[in-house]
Amino acid sequence: MMLTALNDYYQRLAAQDQVPRFGFSTEKISYALLLNADGELVDAPHDIRDTNGKKLLPTALTVPQPEKRTVGIKSNFLWDKTSYVLGVSAKVSPRTADEHAAFKTLHEQWLADSDDPGLRAVQLFLRNWTPERFADFPPAIQEGLLDANVVFRLDGERQYVHETAAAQQLRARMLADGDAASGRCLVTGEHAPLARLHPAIKGVNGAQSSGASIVSFNLESFTSYGKSQGENAPVSELAAFAYTTVLNHLLRRDEHNRQRLQIGDTTVVFWAQAATAAQAEVAEFTFASLFDPPADDAGETAKLRSVLDAVAKGRPLRELGLNLDDDTRLFVLGLAPNASRLSIRFWHTGRLDEMARRLAEHFRDLELQPLPWRSEPAIWRLLYATAAQGKAENIPPQLAGELTRAILTGCRYPRSLLTNLIMRMRADGDISGVRVALCKAVLVRDQRLGVAGINLELPVSLDKTNTDPGYLLGRLFAELENAQRSALGKDINATIRDRYYGAASATPASVFPMLLRNVQHHLSRLRKDKPGLAVTLEASIGQIVDGLGNAFPRSLRLEAQGHFAIGYYHQTQDRFKAKGGSDATDDEIAE
């Protein structure tokens, strides 16, 4: 299903000339060797790197598809790195001479009968070139040229040699000359030559820079019935080329590419299938905005919220005036590195309106008042809230894929999400709006889906009528902290939140009696300095304690600890709201 969808997407892009045709690939090329008809260099190698940015970047050119290299030596056709083309490399090794010899042998074999001037020039150049001549190039060019990819061009021609009609015909003969076994392709259902090795997929964060594979059999224990390599999962050469080419297109590192996102250790790509290419492009842009809302664009944020509000109210997308069609299908694929292979973290397809509705549900589940963010948080930002010290490398493995899958399918959030959040809040005492919003989202979704034991409907802002013990204890803890801060000032070495939040949220009976005794000292001091505030706090604490009954719970379950965090956050935000300021909210937003 996944490979079939990728193959179909390749066919649509190929019809629009957006991806290379079979046998070719888009590669990063830095230099061109300018030859005359006798195969002599006309000038020093031409630097064709992009000079528009601060840093020189190789130019993306469509060239004959590169060979898949592991430890063996395999030469590309009419282009390659300098160790193959010129026999020189920054890394001195006997292997360099072997690589150059392989390049010369391949081209001597295939260019021997050619009478095309460009191909003939390449053949003559390779016959006469010696690696020692590399020292004749200017030092500045030598430094940049080493190990860069190089192509050929005939003097007076605008095309590179590999782009000429003669080179294309020769490339077609090379592809047809393969010795691949034939069989039934599992992707297309056609009888065709089967791919022994699938082309490498590049661009997945954390994977090998030379590329990795989704389908591979490199050990005998992976095979069966005496079959070898790709015969164990027969995919035709054309289908293998199609799905890997379109994946590399989706995974390209381009600032304008909005079809690629990074969520934790998972690289996510997505594409749309609509009646027209324009509708598909709009659908992909809209989905990218919903999936990864812009953090610093007030206009886009307002537009996104209007779309989410409309979707949440059940309005069809086609009525929003965005050239969107509800029947547009979306395909979302999450890939994670696994040594030389790629793991499929998740694969989800569905209608655009369904996914938009589920994303709207996700943001509604997260909603808190006042909002602790200026724009809806992207998934990667939510994951950072679960990590120690807020570092990407500390995000729990698997969590990115599980959270994204839950958002796209509308199922329960991963159970480990609430566990991680409670653990982090108890460990570092950071009760941020994002963490509390995630706690609320987990509990609200469980309640909506009818999970056993989750019956409490959680509010988005302070609810003084809520009698849940966890929620009340969180509110009480916030008021006790408020009394301490009001009595002793802001310059306290450690507040009760710093010292007792973990114990108060997990084992209330062990901490709250002591805290209630200590708060009398704080209230006594407040009665002298701020008698009005002392009366207000005393009344609020008394009202909350009355709702708790005769004794504090000995312990709270994980869900109740989530209620504790929500109650604490609501009570704290209400205090700032009552002051007419928004100190805490600004702190959250500044994150």
Coordinates of C-alpha atoms in Angstrom, one line a residue:
M1 CA 0.0 0.0 0.0
M2 CA 2.7 2.5 1.0
L3 CA 5.0 1.6 -1.9
T4 CA 2.0 1.7 -4.3
A5 CA 1.0 5.2 -3.1
L6 CA 4.6 6.4 -3.5
N7 CA 4.8 4.9 -7.0
D8 CA 1.5 6.6 -8.0
Y9 CA 2.8 9.9 -6.6
Y10 CA 6.0 9.5 -8.6
Q11 CA 4.0 9.0 -11.8
R12 CA 2.0 12.2 -11.1
L13 CA 5.2 14.2 -10.5
A14 CA 6.9 12.6 -13.5
A15 CA 4.1 13.8 -15.8
Q16 CA 4.8 17.3 -14.5
D17 CA 8.6 16.9 -15.0
Q18 CA 9.2 17.5 -11.3
V19 CA 11.2 14.3 -10.8
P20 CA 13.9 12.6 -12.9
R21 CA 12.8 9.9 -15.3
F22 CA 13.8 6.3 -14.9
G23 CA 17.6 5.8 -14.7
F24 CA 18.4 9.3 -13.6
S25 CA 18.7 11.1 -10.3
T26 CA 19.1 14.6 -8.9
E27 CA 22.5 14.9 -7.3
K28 CA 24.7 17.7 -5.9
I29 CA 27.3 18.7 -8.4
S30 CA 30.1 21.3 -7.7
Y31 CA 32.4 21.4 -10.7
A32 CA 32.4 20.9 -14.5
L33 CA 35.3 19.9 -16.6
L34 CA 35.4 21.9 -19.9
L35 CA 36.9 19.7 -22.7
N36 CA 37.7 20.4 -26.4
A37 CA 37.0 17.8 -29.1
D38 CA 40.4 16.2 -28.5
G39 CA 39.7 15.6 -24.8
E40 CA 42.0 18.3 -23.6
L41 CA 41.0 20.6 -20.7
V42 CA 40.2 24.0 -22.1
D43 CA 40.3 25.8 -18.8
A44 CA 40.6 25.1 -15.1
P45 CA 37.5 23.2 -13.7
H46 CA 34.4 25.5 -13.6
D47 CA 32.9 26.1 -10.2
I48 CA 29.2 25.7 -10.7
R49 CA 28.2 26.0 -7.1
D50 CA 25.3 28.3 -6.0
T51 CA 26.7 31.6 -4.9
N52 CA 23.4 33.3 -3.8
G53 CA 23.7 32.4 -0.1
K54 CA 26.4 33.0 2.5
K55 CA 27.9 29.6 1.8
L56 CA 28.7 28.0 -1.5
L57 CA 26.3 25.2 -2.1
P58 CA 26.5 22.4 -4.8
T59 CA 24.1 22.8 -7.7
A60 CA 21.3 20.1 -8.0
L61 CA 21.6 18.5 -11.5
T62 CA 19.8 15.6 -13.0
V63 CA 22.5 13.0 -13.8
P64 CA 22.5 9.2 -14.5
Q65 CA 21.4 7.4 -11.3
P66 CA 24.3 6.7 -9.0
E67 CA 25.4 3.2 -8.2
K68 CA 24.5 1.9 -4.8
R69 CA 27.9 1.6 -3.0
T70 CA 28.6 -0.3 0.2
V71 CA 32.2 -1.5 0.4
G72 CA 32.6 -2.3 -3.2
I73 CA 33.9 0.0 -6.0
K74 CA 31.3 1.0 -8.5
S75 CA 31.6 3.8 -11.0
N76 CA 28.8 6.2 -12.0
F77 CA 28.3 7.1 -15.6
L78 CA 29.6 10.5 -16.9
W79 CA 29.9 12.0 -13.4
D80 CA 31.3 11.1 -10.1
K81 CA 33.5 12.4 -7.3
T82 CA 37.1 13.2 -8.0
S83 CA 38.5 10.0 -6.7
Y84 CA 36.7 8.2 -9.5
V85 CA 37.0 10.9 -12.3
L86 CA 40.5 12.3 -11.6
G87 CA 42.0 9.7 -9.3
V88 CA 42.6 12.2 -6.5
S89 CA 41.1 12.5 -3.0
A90 CA 41.7 14.3 0.2
K91 CA 42.0 10.9 1.9
V92 CA 45.2 9.3 0.6
S93 CA 44.4 5.6 0.1
P94 CA 45.3 2.8 -2.4
R95 CA 41.6 2.5 -3.0
T96 CA 41.7 5.9 -4.9
A97 CA 43.7 4.3 -7.8
D98 CA 41.2 1.4 -8.0
E99 CA 38.3 3.8 -8.1
H100 CA 39.8 5.8 -10.9
A101 CA 40.6 2.6 -12.8
A102 CA 37.0 1.5 -12.5
F103 CA 35.8 4.8 -13.9
K104 CA 38.1 4.6 -16.8
T105 CA 37.2 0.9 -17.5
L106 CA 33.5 1.6 -17.5
H107 CA 33.7 4.5 -19.9
E108 CA 36.2 2.8 -22.2
Q109 CA 33.7 -0.1 -22.4
W110 CA 30.6 2.0 -23.2
L111 CA 32.1 4.9 -25.1
A112 CA 34.4 2.9 -27.4
D113 CA 31.9 2.8 -30.3
S114 CA 30.5 6.3 -29.9
D115 CA 31.1 9.0 -32.5
D116 CA 29.3 11.7 -30.5
P117 CA 31.8 14.6 -30.1
G118 CA 31.1 15.0 -26.4
L119 CA 31.3 11.3 -25.5
R120 CA 34.4 11.0 -27.6
A121 CA 36.0 13.9 -25.8
V122 CA 35.3 12.2 -22.4
Q123 CA 36.9 9.0 -23.7
L124 CA 40.0 10.8 -24.9
F125 CA 40.3 12.8 -21.7
L126 CA 40.3 9.6 -19.6
R127 CA 42.8 8.0 -21.8
N128 CA 45.3 10.9 -21.4
W129 CA 44.6 12.1 -17.9
T130 CA 47.0 11.3 -15.1
P131 CA 46.3 12.2 -11.4
E132 CA 49.7 14.0 -11.2
R133 CA 48.2 16.7 -13.5
F134 CA 45.9 17.7 -10.7
A135 CA 48.8 19.7 -9.2
D136 CA 48.6 22.1 -12.3
F137 CA 45.2 23.4 -11.1
P138 CA 45.2 26.7 -9.1
P139 CA 45.5 25.9 -5.3
A140 CA 42.1 27.6 -4.6
I141 CA 40.4 25.2 -7.0
Q142 CA 42.3 22.2 -5.8
E143 CA 40.9 22.8 -2.3
G144 CA 37.3 23.0 -3.3
L145 CA 37.5 20.3 -6.0
L146 CA 38.8 17.4 -3.9
D147 CA 36.0 14.8 -3.4
A148 CA 33.4 17.0 -5.0
N149 CA 31.1 15.7 -7.7
V150 CA 32.2 16.5 -11.2
V151 CA 30.5 16.5 -14.7
F152 CA 31.8 17.1 -18.2
R153 CA 30.9 19.7 -20.8
L154 CA 32.2 20.1 -24.4
D155 CA 33.6 23.6 -25.2
G156 CA 31.0 25.6 -27.2
E157 CA 28.0 23.5 -26.0
R158 CA 25.5 24.7 -23.4
Q159 CA 24.5 21.1 -22.4
Y160 CA 26.6 18.9 -20.1
V161 CA 27.8 15.7 -21.8
H162 CA 25.4 13.5 -19.8
E163 CA 22.4 15.7 -21.1
T164 CA 23.0 15.1 -24.8
A165 CA 20.8 12.9 -26.9
A166 CA 23.7 10.4 -27.6
A167 CA 24.4 10.1 -23.8
Q168 CA 20.7 9.5 -23.1
Q169 CA 20.5 6.8 -25.7
L170 CA 23.6 5.2 -24.3
R171 CA 22.1 5.3 -20.8
A172 CA 19.0 3.6 -22.1
R173 CA 21.2 0.8 -23.6
M174 CA 23.0 0.4 -20.2
L175 CA 19.7 0.0 -18.3
A176 CA 18.4 -2.6 -20.8
D177 CA 21.6 -4.5 -20.7
G178 CA 21.1 -5.5 -17.0
D179 CA 21.1 -9.1 -16.0
A180 CA 18.3 -8.8 -13.4
A181 CA 15.9 -11.7 -12.9
S182 CA 12.3 -11.2 -14.0
G183 CA 9.3 -11.8 -11.9
R184 CA 5.9 -10.5 -10.7
C185 CA 6.3 -7.0 -9.1
L186 CA 4.5 -6.7 -5.7
V187 CA 3.9 -3.0 -6.3
T188 CA 2.6 -2.8 -9.9
G189 CA 1.5 -6.5 -10.4
E190 CA 3.4 -6.5 -13.7
H191 CA 6.0 -9.1 -14.9
A192 CA 9.2 -7.1 -15.1
P193 CA 13.0 -7.2 -14.2
L194 CA 13.3 -7.3 -10.4
A195 CA 15.5 -4.9 -8.4
R196 CA 18.3 -6.8 -6.6
L197 CA 19.1 -3.8 -4.5
H198 CA 16.9 -0.8 -4.1
P199 CA 18.3 2.7 -4.5
A200 CA 19.4 4.5 -1.3
I201 CA 17.0 6.9 0.4
K202 CA 18.7 10.1 1.7
G203 CA 17.5 12.9 3.9
V204 CA 16.2 11.1 7.0
N205 CA 17.8 12.7 10.1
G206 CA 20.2 10.4 11.9
A207 CA 20.5 7.9 9.0
Q208 CA 23.7 7.3 7.1
S209 CA 24.7 10.2 4.9
S210 CA 25.2 7.8 2.0
G211 CA 21.5 6.8 2.3
A212 CA 19.5 3.9 3.9
S213 CA 16.9 1.4 2.7
I214 CA 13.4 0.5 3.5
V215 CA 13.7 -2.9 1.8
S216 CA 17.0 -4.8 2.0
F217 CA 18.2 -8.4 2.7
N218 CA 21.9 -8.3 3.6
L219 CA 22.1 -11.5 5.7
E220 CA 21.3 -15.0 4.8
S221 CA 19.0 -15.3 7.9
F222 CA 16.7 -12.7 6.3
T223 CA 16.1 -14.7 3.2
S224 CA 13.9 -17.8 2.5
Y225 CA 13.3 -20.5 -0.2
G226 CA 16.9 -20.1 -1.4
K227 CA 16.2 -16.6 -2.8
S228 CA 18.7 -13.8 -2.7
Q229 CA 18.6 -10.1 -2.0
G230 CA 15.5 -8.4 -3.6
E231 CA 14.0 -11.6 -4.9
N232 CA 12.6 -12.2 -1.3
A233 CA 10.3 -9.2 -1.7
P234 CA 10.1 -8.8 -5.5
V235 CA 9.8 -5.2 -6.6
S236 CA 10.5 -4.3 -10.2
E237 CA 13.4 -2.0 -11.0
L238 CA 11.0 0.6 -12.3
A239 CA 8.9 0.6 -9.1
A240 CA 12.0 0.6 -6.8
F241 CA 13.3 3.5 -8.7
A242 CA 9.9 5.3 -8.6
Y243 CA 9.3 5.0 -4.8
T244 CA 12.9 5.9 -3.8
T245 CA 13.1 8.8 -6.2
V246 CA 9.9 10.4 -5.0
L247 CA 10.9 9.8 -1.3
N248 CA 14.3 11.5 -2.0
H249 CA 12.3 14.4 -3.6
L250 CA 10.1 14.7 -0.5
L251 CA 13.1 14.4 1.9
R252 CA 15.1 17.1 0.1
R253 CA 16.6 19.7 2.4
D254 CA 15.3 22.8 0.9
E255 CA 14.0 25.8 2.8
H256 CA 11.0 26.0 0.5
N257 CA 10.1 22.3 1.0
R258 CA 7.1 22.2 3.3
Q259 CA 6.4 18.6 2.8
R260 CA 9.1 17.5 5.2
L261 CA 8.9 17.9 9.0
Q262 CA 11.1 16.8 11.8
I263 CA 9.2 15.5 14.9
G264 CA 11.6 14.2 17.6
D265 CA 13.6 11.3 16.0
T266 CA 11.0 10.9 13.2
T267 CA 11.3 12.6 9.8
V268 CA 7.7 13.1 8.4
V269 CA 6.8 13.6 4.8
F270 CA 3.4 14.0 3.3
W271 CA 1.7 14.6 0.0
A272 CA -1.8 15.1 -1.4
Q273 CA -3.9 13.6 -4.2
A274 CA -6.5 15.9 -5.5
A275 CA -8.4 16.6 -8.8
T276 CA -5.9 19.1 -9.9
A277 CA -2.2 19.8 -9.1
A278 CA -3.2 23.3 -7.8
Q279 CA -5.7 21.8 -5.3
A280 CA -3.1 19.3 -4.2
E281 CA -0.5 22.0 -3.6
V282 CA -3.0 24.1 -1.5
A283 CA -4.0 21.0 0.5
E284 CA -0.3 20.3 1.3
F285 CA 0.3 23.9 2.3
T286 CA -2.8 23.9 4.6
F287 CA -1.9 20.6 6.1
A288 CA 1.7 21.8 6.8
S289 CA 0.3 24.9 8.5
L290 CA -2.0 22.8 10.7
F291 CA 0.7 20.3 11.5
D292 CA 3.4 22.8 12.1
P293 CA 1.8 26.2 12.9
P294 CA 4.0 29.2 12.2
A295 CA 5.3 30.6 15.5
D296 CA 6.1 34.1 14.5
D297 CA 3.5 35.1 11.9
A298 CA 0.4 36.8 13.5
G299 CA -1.5 36.8 10.2
E300 CA -1.0 33.1 9.5
T301 CA -1.9 32.3 13.1
A302 CA -5.2 34.2 12.9
K303 CA -5.9 32.5 9.5
L304 CA -5.1 29.1 11.0
R305 CA -7.4 29.7 14.0
S306 CA -10.3 30.7 11.7
V307 CA -9.8 27.4 9.7
L308 CA -9.7 25.3 12.9
D309 CA -12.8 27.0 14.3
A310 CA -14.6 26.4 11.0
V311 CA -13.5 22.8 10.9
A312 CA -14.5 22.3 14.5
K313 CA -18.0 23.6 13.7
G314 CA -18.3 21.1 10.9
R315 CA -18.1 23.5 8.0
P316 CA -16.9 21.8 4.7
L317 CA -13.4 22.9 3.6
R318 CA -14.7 23.8 0.1
E319 CA -16.7 26.7 1.8
L320 CA -13.7 28.3 3.3
G321 CA -12.6 30.0 0.0
L322 CA -9.1 28.4 0.0
N323 CA -9.5 26.2 -3.1
L324 CA -9.7 23.1 -0.9
D325 CA -11.7 20.0 -1.7
D326 CA -12.9 17.7 1.1
D327 CA -12.3 14.7 -1.0
T328 CA -8.6 15.4 -1.3
R329 CA -6.6 12.4 0.1
L330 CA -3.5 12.9 2.2
F331 CA -0.7 10.5 2.7
V332 CA 1.6 10.9 5.8
L333 CA 4.7 8.8 6.4
G334 CA 7.0 8.9 9.4
L335 CA 10.6 7.5 9.0
A336 CA 13.2 6.9 11.7
P337 CA 16.8 5.8 11.3
N338 CA 17.8 2.3 12.2
A339 CA 21.5 1.7 11.3
S340 CA 21.6 1.3 7.5
R341 CA 17.8 0.8 7.3
L342 CA 14.8 3.0 7.9
S343 CA 12.0 2.2 10.3
I344 CA 8.4 3.1 9.4
R345 CA 7.2 5.0 12.5
F346 CA 3.7 5.5 11.1
W347 CA 1.9 5.4 7.8
H348 CA -1.5 7.1 7.6
T349 CA -3.8 8.0 4.7
G350 CA -7.2 9.7 4.8
R351 CA -9.3 12.5 3.5
L352 CA -8.2 16.1 4.1
D353 CA -11.4 17.0 6.0
E354 CA -11.0 14.1 8.4
M355 CA -7.4 15.0 9.2
A356 CA -8.2 18.7 9.6
R357 CA -11.1 17.7 12.0
R358 CA -8.7 15.5 14.0
L359 CA -6.1 18.3 14.3
A360 CA -8.9 20.7 15.4
E361 CA -9.8 18.1 18.1
H362 CA -6.2 17.9 19.1
F363 CA -5.9 21.7 19.6
R364 CA -9.3 21.8 21.4
D365 CA -8.1 19.1 23.8
L366 CA -5.0 21.3 24.5
E367 CA -7.0 24.4 25.1
L368 CA -6.4 26.3 28.4
Q369 CA -7.5 29.8 29.4
P370 CA -5.6 32.1 29.3
L371 CA -3.7 30.6 26.4
P372 CA -0.1 29.9 27.3
W373 CA 1.1 30.4 23.7
R374 CA 0.7 33.0 21.0
S375 CA 0.3 30.4 18.2
E376 CA -0.9 26.8 18.5
P377 CA 2.1 24.6 19.5
A378 CA 3.6 22.3 16.9
I379 CA 4.1 18.6 17.8
W380 CA 7.8 19.0 18.1
R381 CA 7.3 21.8 20.7
L382 CA 5.0 19.5 22.7
L383 CA 7.6 16.8 22.7
Y384 CA 10.3 19.2 24.0
A385 CA 8.1 19.7 27.0
T386 CA 8.4 16.0 27.9
A387 CA 12.3 16.0 27.6
A388 CA 14.7 16.6 30.5
Q389 CA 16.3 20.0 30.1
G390 CA 14.1 20.6 27.0
K391 CA 16.7 18.9 24.8
A392 CA 15.8 17.0 21.6
E393 CA 18.1 14.1 22.4
N394 CA 16.2 13.5 25.7
I395 CA 12.8 13.0 24.0
P396 CA 11.8 9.4 24.8
P397 CA 12.2 7.1 21.8
Q398 CA 9.0 6.1 20.1
L399 CA 7.0 8.9 21.7
A400 CA 7.1 11.1 18.5
G401 CA 5.6 8.4 16.4
E402 CA 3.0 7.4 18.9
L403 CA 1.9 11.0 19.6
T404 CA 1.7 11.9 15.9
R405 CA -0.3 8.7 15.2
A406 CA -2.7 9.5 18.0
I407 CA -3.3 13.0 16.6
L408 CA -3.8 11.8 13.0
T409 CA -6.1 8.9 13.9
G410 CA -8.0 10.5 16.8
C411 CA -7.2 7.6 19.1
R412 CA -5.9 7.9 22.7
Y413 CA -2.6 9.7 23.3
P414 CA 0.2 7.4 24.3
R415 CA 0.0 6.4 28.0
S416 CA 3.7 7.1 28.4
L417 CA 3.0 10.8 27.5
L418 CA 1.2 11.5 30.8
T419 CA 3.7 9.5 32.8
N420 CA 6.6 11.5 31.3
L421 CA 4.9 14.8 31.9
I422 CA 4.1 14.0 35.6
M423 CA 7.7 12.7 36.1
R424 CA 9.2 15.8 34.6
M425 CA 7.0 18.2 36.6
R426 CA 7.9 16.3 39.8
A427 CA 11.6 16.3 38.9
D428 CA 12.2 19.9 37.9
G429 CA 9.1 21.7 39.3
D430 CA 8.4 23.4 36.0
I431 CA 4.6 23.5 35.7
S432 CA 4.5 25.2 32.3
G433 CA 1.4 25.9 30.3
V434 CA 2.5 23.5 27.6
R435 CA 2.9 20.6 30.1
V436 CA -0.4 21.3 31.8
A437 CA -2.1 21.6 28.4
L438 CA -0.8 18.2 27.4
C439 CA -1.9 16.6 30.7
K440 CA -5.4 18.1 30.1
A441 CA -5.4 16.8 26.5
V442 CA -4.6 13.3 27.6
L443 CA -7.3 13.2 30.3
V444 CA -10.0 15.0 28.2
R445 CA -9.5 12.7 25.2
D446 CA -9.6 9.6 27.5
Q447 CA -12.9 10.9 29.0
R448 CA -14.3 11.6 25.5
L449 CA -13.4 8.1 24.3
G450 CA -15.0 6.5 27.3
V451 CA -11.9 5.1 28.9
A452 CA -12.8 3.2 32.1
G453 CA -12.1 5.2 35.3
I454 CA -11.9 8.6 33.5
N455 CA -15.2 10.3 34.1
L456 CA -14.3 13.8 35.1
E457 CA -14.9 16.6 32.6
L458 CA -12.0 19.0 32.9
P459 CA -12.6 22.8 32.4
V460 CA -10.3 25.1 30.4
S461 CA -10.1 27.7 33.2
L462 CA -10.6 27.8 36.9
D463 CA -13.7 25.9 38.1
K464 CA -14.5 26.5 41.7
T465 CA -17.3 24.0 41.7
N466 CA -15.0 21.1 40.7
T467 CA -14.8 18.8 43.7
D468 CA -12.2 16.3 42.4
P469 CA -9.6 15.7 45.2
G470 CA -6.7 16.0 42.8
Y471 CA -7.9 19.3 41.3
L472 CA -8.7 20.7 44.7
L473 CA -5.3 19.8 46.1
G474 CA -3.6 21.5 43.2
R475 CA -5.6 24.6 43.8
L476 CA -4.8 24.4 47.6
F477 CA -1.1 24.0 46.8
A478 CA -1.2 27.1 44.6
E479 CA -2.9 29.2 47.3
L480 CA -0.3 28.0 50.0
E481 CA 2.5 29.0 47.6
N482 CA 0.8 32.4 47.1
A483 CA 0.6 33.0 50.8
Q484 CA 4.3 32.2 51.2
R485 CA 5.3 34.5 48.3
S486 CA 3.1 37.3 49.6
A487 CA 4.5 37.1 53.1
L488 CA 8.2 36.6 52.3
G489 CA 8.5 38.4 49.0
K490 CA 9.7 37.1 45.6
D491 CA 13.4 36.7 46.7
I492 CA 12.9 33.3 48.3
N493 CA 15.7 30.8 47.9
A494 CA 13.2 27.9 47.5
T495 CA 9.4 28.0 47.5
I496 CA 7.1 25.2 48.6
R497 CA 6.8 24.3 44.9
D498 CA 10.5 23.8 44.7
R499 CA 10.6 21.6 47.8
Y500 CA 7.3 19.8 48.0
Y501 CA 5.5 19.7 44.6
G502 CA 6.5 16.1 43.9
A503 CA 5.4 14.8 47.3
A504 CA 2.3 17.0 47.4
S505 CA 1.0 15.7 44.1
A506 CA 1.8 12.0 44.8
T507 CA 1.3 11.6 48.6
P508 CA -0.7 14.5 49.8
A509 CA -1.3 13.2 53.4
S510 CA 2.5 13.3 54.0
V511 CA 2.9 17.0 53.1
F512 CA -0.3 19.1 53.3
P513 CA -0.7 18.9 57.2
M514 CA 2.7 20.4 57.6
L515 CA 2.1 23.0 54.9
L516 CA -1.2 24.1 56.5
R517 CA 0.6 24.5 59.8
N518 CA 3.4 26.6 58.2
V519 CA 0.9 28.8 56.3
Q520 CA -0.4 30.2 59.6
H521 CA 3.0 31.9 60.1
H522 CA 2.7 33.4 56.6
L523 CA -0.9 34.5 57.2
S524 CA 0.1 36.0 60.6
R525 CA 2.7 38.2 58.9
L526 CA 0.3 39.2 56.1
R527 CA -2.3 40.3 58.7
K528 CA 0.2 43.0 59.8
D529 CA 1.4 44.1 56.3
K530 CA -1.5 43.3 54.0
P531 CA -4.6 42.5 56.1
G532 CA -7.0 42.5 53.0
L533 CA -4.9 39.9 51.2
A534 CA -4.7 37.8 54.4
V535 CA -8.5 37.7 54.7
T536 CA -8.9 36.7 51.0
L537 CA -6.3 34.0 51.2
E538 CA -7.6 32.6 54.4
A539 CA -11.1 32.4 53.0
S540 CA -9.9 30.8 49.8
I541 CA -7.8 28.2 51.6
G542 CA -10.7 27.4 54.0
Q543 CA -13.2 27.0 51.1
I544 CA -10.8 24.5 49.3
V545 CA -10.0 22.6 52.5
D546 CA -13.8 22.3 53.2
G547 CA -14.2 20.6 49.8
L548 CA -11.6 17.9 50.6
G549 CA -13.5 16.3 53.4
N550 CA -12.0 15.0 56.7
A551 CA -8.6 13.7 55.6
F552 CA -6.1 14.2 52.8
P553 CA -5.7 11.2 50.4
R554 CA -2.7 9.1 51.3
S555 CA -1.7 8.9 47.6
L556 CA -3.0 10.0 44.2
R557 CA -3.1 7.9 41.0
L558 CA -1.4 9.1 37.8
E559 CA -4.6 10.6 36.4
A560 CA -5.3 12.5 39.7
Q561 CA -1.7 13.9 39.6
G562 CA -2.7 15.3 36.2
H563 CA -5.7 16.9 37.8
F564 CA -3.4 18.2 40.5
A565 CA -1.2 20.0 37.9
I566 CA -4.3 21.4 36.1
G567 CA -5.8 22.7 39.4
Y568 CA -2.5 24.3 40.4
Y569 CA -2.2 26.0 37.0
H570 CA -5.8 27.2 36.9
Q571 CA -5.5 28.7 40.4
T572 CA -2.1 30.4 39.7
Q573 CA -3.4 31.9 36.5
D574 CA -6.6 33.1 38.2
R575 CA -4.4 34.9 40.7
F576 CA -2.6 36.9 38.0
K577 CA -5.8 37.6 36.3
A578 CA -7.3 39.0 39.5
K579 CA -4.2 41.3 39.8
G580 CA -5.0 42.6 36.4
G581 CA -1.6 41.5 35.1
S582 CA -0.4 38.5 33.2
D583 CA 3.0 37.8 34.5
A584 CA 2.8 34.0 34.4
T585 CA 1.2 33.9 31.0
D586 CA 4.0 36.1 29.6
D587 CA 6.5 33.8 31.1
E588 CA 4.9 30.8 29.4
I589 CA 4.7 32.7 26.1
A590 CA 8.4 33.7 26.4
E591 CA 9.3 30.0 26.4

